[in-house]
């Protein structure tokens, strides 16, 4: 059974989350504040964490940092905070996704399923080094992309960017992280680089680059690969 730690101080929302998660056979541990959440996380070793940022005893970002000190468990932020800088701060602290309140339960469950599928902390096994979609295939070992049976020519920079995204399916990767990984920390504010290269990747891989199915933009935050 997949265990979900729900860190939220709104009793009505907690009740709705518990009912919906348990109906889908998730085990649920609720925590009304950060201190309780950290204690439960250490004792119960959850598979995924749903975390509000506005907790009564500490900021949710501090909870993320504390968890990241010892675990790679997927963390999904649920917050009413809409400012881009606050979203980016949570993601840079180590959150895997950010869902703005109010949200639909279907969207939350889809994001949760994607988070549980993550294999960040496990090296890719040989059988998982082939990423296949209905539109294209990525061979991570051969460093090759194919679309409609034909090789897709990618530059080293395009490949590096694509590799980070496809090895983190469903996970929102911040602009800052991508820039630092691909171009170096000194270029971490050059968001125009990302726009250009993501546009190139979409032209080469997406059936309709203007309405991408796989390489998704989260405005003001970053990008995700949806398989």
Coordinates of C-alpha atoms in Angstrom, one line a residue:
X1 CA 0.0 0.0 0.0
X2 CA 1.3 3.5 -0.9
X3 CA 1.5 5.7 2.2
X4 CA 0.7 9.4 1.8
X5 CA 1.6 11.9 4.5
X6 CA -0.9 14.8 4.3
X7 CA 0.5 17.9 6.0
X8 CA -2.4 20.4 6.2
X9 CA -4.1 22.4 9.0
X10 CA -7.4 22.9 7.3
X11 CA -9.7 20.1 8.8
X12 CA -12.2 20.2 5.9
X13 CA -9.5 19.8 3.2
X14 CA -7.8 17.0 5.3
X15 CA -11.1 15.2 5.5
X16 CA -11.6 15.4 1.7
X17 CA -8.1 14.3 1.0
X18 CA -8.3 11.3 3.4
X19 CA -11.7 10.2 2.0
X20 CA -10.5 10.4 -1.7
X21 CA -7.1 8.8 -1.0
X22 CA -8.4 6.0 1.1
X23 CA -11.1 5.3 -1.5
X24 CA -8.3 4.6 -4.0
X25 CA -6.5 2.3 -1.5
X26 CA -3.8 4.8 -0.3
X27 CA -2.7 4.7 3.3
X28 CA -3.0 8.2 4.8
X29 CA -1.2 9.8 7.7
X30 CA -2.5 13.4 8.5
X31 CA -0.4 15.9 10.2
X32 CA -1.7 19.4 11.3
X33 CA 1.7 21.1 11.5
X34 CA 5.3 20.8 10.5
X35 CA 6.6 19.4 13.8
X36 CA 4.1 16.5 13.7
X37 CA 4.8 16.0 10.0
X38 CA 8.6 15.5 10.5
X39 CA 8.0 13.1 13.4
X40 CA 5.5 11.0 11.4
X41 CA 7.8 11.1 8.3
X42 CA 10.7 9.7 10.3
X43 CA 8.5 7.0 12.0
X44 CA 6.3 6.0 9.0
X45 CA 8.6 6.5 6.0
X46 CA 5.8 7.7 3.6
X47 CA 6.0 7.1 -0.1
X48 CA 4.8 10.6 -1.0
X49 CA 4.1 13.9 0.9
X50 CA 1.3 16.4 0.3
X51 CA 2.4 19.6 2.0
X52 CA 0.7 22.9 2.6
X53 CA 3.1 25.9 3.0
X54 CA 1.1 27.9 5.5
X55 CA 1.4 25.8 8.6
X56 CA 0.8 27.1 12.1
X57 CA 4.3 26.3 13.6
X58 CA 6.7 26.8 10.6
X59 CA 6.8 27.6 6.9
X60 CA 6.3 24.6 4.7
X61 CA 9.5 25.4 2.8
X62 CA 11.4 24.7 6.1
X63 CA 9.6 21.3 6.3
X64 CA 10.8 20.5 2.7
X65 CA 14.4 21.4 3.6
X66 CA 14.2 19.3 6.8
X67 CA 12.9 16.3 4.8
X68 CA 15.5 16.7 2.1
X69 CA 18.2 16.4 4.7
X70 CA 17.5 12.6 4.8
X71 CA 15.0 11.5 2.2
X72 CA 14.2 11.8 -1.5
X73 CA 10.5 11.1 -1.0
X74 CA 8.4 12.9 -3.6
X75 CA 6.9 16.1 -2.1
X76 CA 3.8 17.8 -3.7
X77 CA 3.1 21.3 -2.4
X78 CA -0.6 22.3 -2.0
X79 CA -0.8 26.0 -1.5
X80 CA -2.9 29.1 -2.0
X81 CA 0.3 31.1 -2.6
X82 CA 0.3 32.1 -6.3
X83 CA 3.4 34.3 -6.5
X84 CA 6.0 32.8 -8.9
X85 CA 8.9 33.5 -6.5
X86 CA 7.2 31.6 -3.7
X87 CA 6.5 28.6 -6.0
X88 CA 10.1 28.6 -7.2
X89 CA 11.4 28.9 -3.6
X90 CA 9.5 25.7 -2.7
X91 CA 10.6 23.9 -5.8
X92 CA 14.3 24.9 -5.3
X93 CA 14.1 23.8 -1.6
X94 CA 13.3 20.3 -3.0
X95 CA 9.6 20.0 -3.7
X96 CA 8.8 17.9 -6.8
X97 CA 5.5 19.7 -7.8
X98 CA 3.4 22.6 -6.9
X99 CA -0.4 22.6 -7.0
X100 CA -2.3 25.9 -6.4
X101 CA -5.4 25.9 -4.3
X102 CA -8.2 25.5 -5.2
X103 CA -7.5 22.3 -7.3
X104 CA -9.5 19.5 -8.8
X105 CA -9.1 16.1 -7.0
X106 CA -8.6 14.5 -10.4
X107 CA -5.6 16.7 -11.1
X108 CA -4.1 16.1 -7.7
X109 CA -4.5 12.3 -8.0
X110 CA -2.8 12.4 -11.4
X111 CA 0.1 14.5 -10.1
X112 CA 0.4 12.1 -7.1
X113 CA 0.5 9.0 -9.4
X114 CA 3.2 10.7 -11.4
X115 CA 5.2 11.5 -8.3
X116 CA 4.9 7.9 -7.0
X117 CA 6.3 6.6 -10.4
X118 CA 9.4 8.7 -10.0
X119 CA 12.7 6.8 -9.8
X120 CA 15.0 9.7 -9.0
X121 CA 16.8 7.8 -6.2
X122 CA 17.2 4.6 -8.1
X123 CA 19.7 4.3 -11.1
X124 CA 17.9 3.6 -14.3
X125 CA 17.8 -0.1 -14.9
X126 CA 18.7 -1.4 -18.4
X127 CA 15.0 -2.1 -19.1
X128 CA 14.0 1.4 -18.3
X129 CA 16.5 3.3 -20.4
X130 CA 14.1 3.3 -23.3
X131 CA 11.6 6.1 -22.9
X132 CA 8.7 5.5 -25.3
X133 CA 5.7 7.7 -26.1
X134 CA 3.1 7.6 -28.9
X135 CA 5.1 10.4 -30.6
X136 CA 8.7 9.5 -30.2
X137 CA 11.3 7.2 -28.5
X138 CA 14.3 8.2 -26.5
X139 CA 17.1 5.7 -26.1
X140 CA 19.1 6.9 -23.0
X141 CA 21.9 4.4 -23.4
X142 CA 22.5 5.1 -27.1
X143 CA 21.7 8.8 -26.7
X144 CA 19.4 8.7 -29.6
X145 CA 15.9 10.0 -30.4
X146 CA 13.6 8.6 -33.0
X147 CA 10.3 9.8 -34.4
X148 CA 8.1 8.0 -36.9
X149 CA 10.9 5.5 -37.4
X150 CA 13.5 8.2 -38.3
X151 CA 16.4 9.4 -36.2
X152 CA 16.0 12.9 -34.8
X153 CA 19.2 15.0 -34.9
X154 CA 19.7 16.7 -31.5
X155 CA 22.5 19.0 -30.5
X156 CA 24.4 18.1 -27.3
X157 CA 22.6 20.9 -25.4
X158 CA 19.2 19.8 -26.7
X159 CA 20.0 16.2 -25.6
X160 CA 21.2 17.2 -22.1
X161 CA 18.0 19.2 -21.6
X162 CA 15.8 16.4 -22.9
X163 CA 17.6 13.8 -20.8
X164 CA 17.0 15.7 -17.5
X165 CA 13.3 16.0 -18.3
X166 CA 12.6 12.4 -19.5
X167 CA 14.4 10.9 -16.6
X168 CA 12.1 12.8 -14.2
X169 CA 8.7 11.9 -15.7
X170 CA 5.8 14.0 -14.3
X171 CA 8.2 16.1 -12.1
X172 CA 8.3 19.8 -12.5
X173 CA 12.0 20.9 -13.0
X174 CA 12.6 24.5 -12.3
X175 CA 14.1 26.9 -14.8
X176 CA 17.0 27.6 -12.4
X177 CA 17.8 23.9 -12.0
X178 CA 17.8 23.3 -15.8
X179 CA 19.9 26.3 -16.5
X180 CA 22.4 25.4 -13.8
X181 CA 22.6 21.8 -15.0
X182 CA 22.9 22.5 -18.7
X183 CA 24.6 25.9 -18.9
X184 CA 26.2 26.3 -15.5
X185 CA 25.3 28.2 -12.3
X186 CA 26.6 31.5 -13.7
X187 CA 23.8 31.3 -16.4
X188 CA 21.0 30.4 -14.0
X189 CA 19.0 33.6 -14.9
X190 CA 19.2 33.2 -18.7
X191 CA 15.6 32.0 -19.1
X192 CA 15.7 33.0 -22.8
X193 CA 18.1 30.1 -23.4
X194 CA 15.4 27.7 -22.1
X195 CA 12.7 29.1 -24.2
X196 CA 14.8 28.8 -27.4
X197 CA 15.9 25.3 -26.8
X198 CA 12.5 24.0 -25.6
X199 CA 11.0 25.5 -28.8
X200 CA 13.6 23.6 -30.8
X201 CA 12.9 20.3 -29.0
X202 CA 9.2 20.7 -29.5
X203 CA 9.7 21.4 -33.2
X204 CA 11.7 18.2 -33.5
X205 CA 9.6 15.9 -31.3
X206 CA 6.1 17.2 -30.8
X207 CA 3.3 16.6 -33.4
X208 CA 2.0 20.1 -32.7
X209 CA 4.8 22.2 -31.2
X210 CA 2.3 25.0 -30.5
X211 CA 0.3 22.7 -28.3
X212 CA 2.8 20.3 -26.8
X213 CA 1.7 16.9 -25.5
X214 CA 4.9 15.8 -23.8
X215 CA 7.2 18.8 -23.1
X216 CA 5.0 21.0 -20.9
X217 CA 5.7 24.5 -19.7
X218 CA 4.7 25.6 -16.2
X219 CA 4.7 29.4 -16.7
X220 CA 7.1 31.2 -14.4
X221 CA 8.3 28.0 -12.9
X222 CA 9.8 25.5 -15.2
X223 CA 9.1 22.5 -17.4
X224 CA 7.9 18.9 -17.1
X225 CA 7.9 15.8 -19.2
X226 CA 4.6 14.0 -19.4
X227 CA 4.9 10.4 -20.7

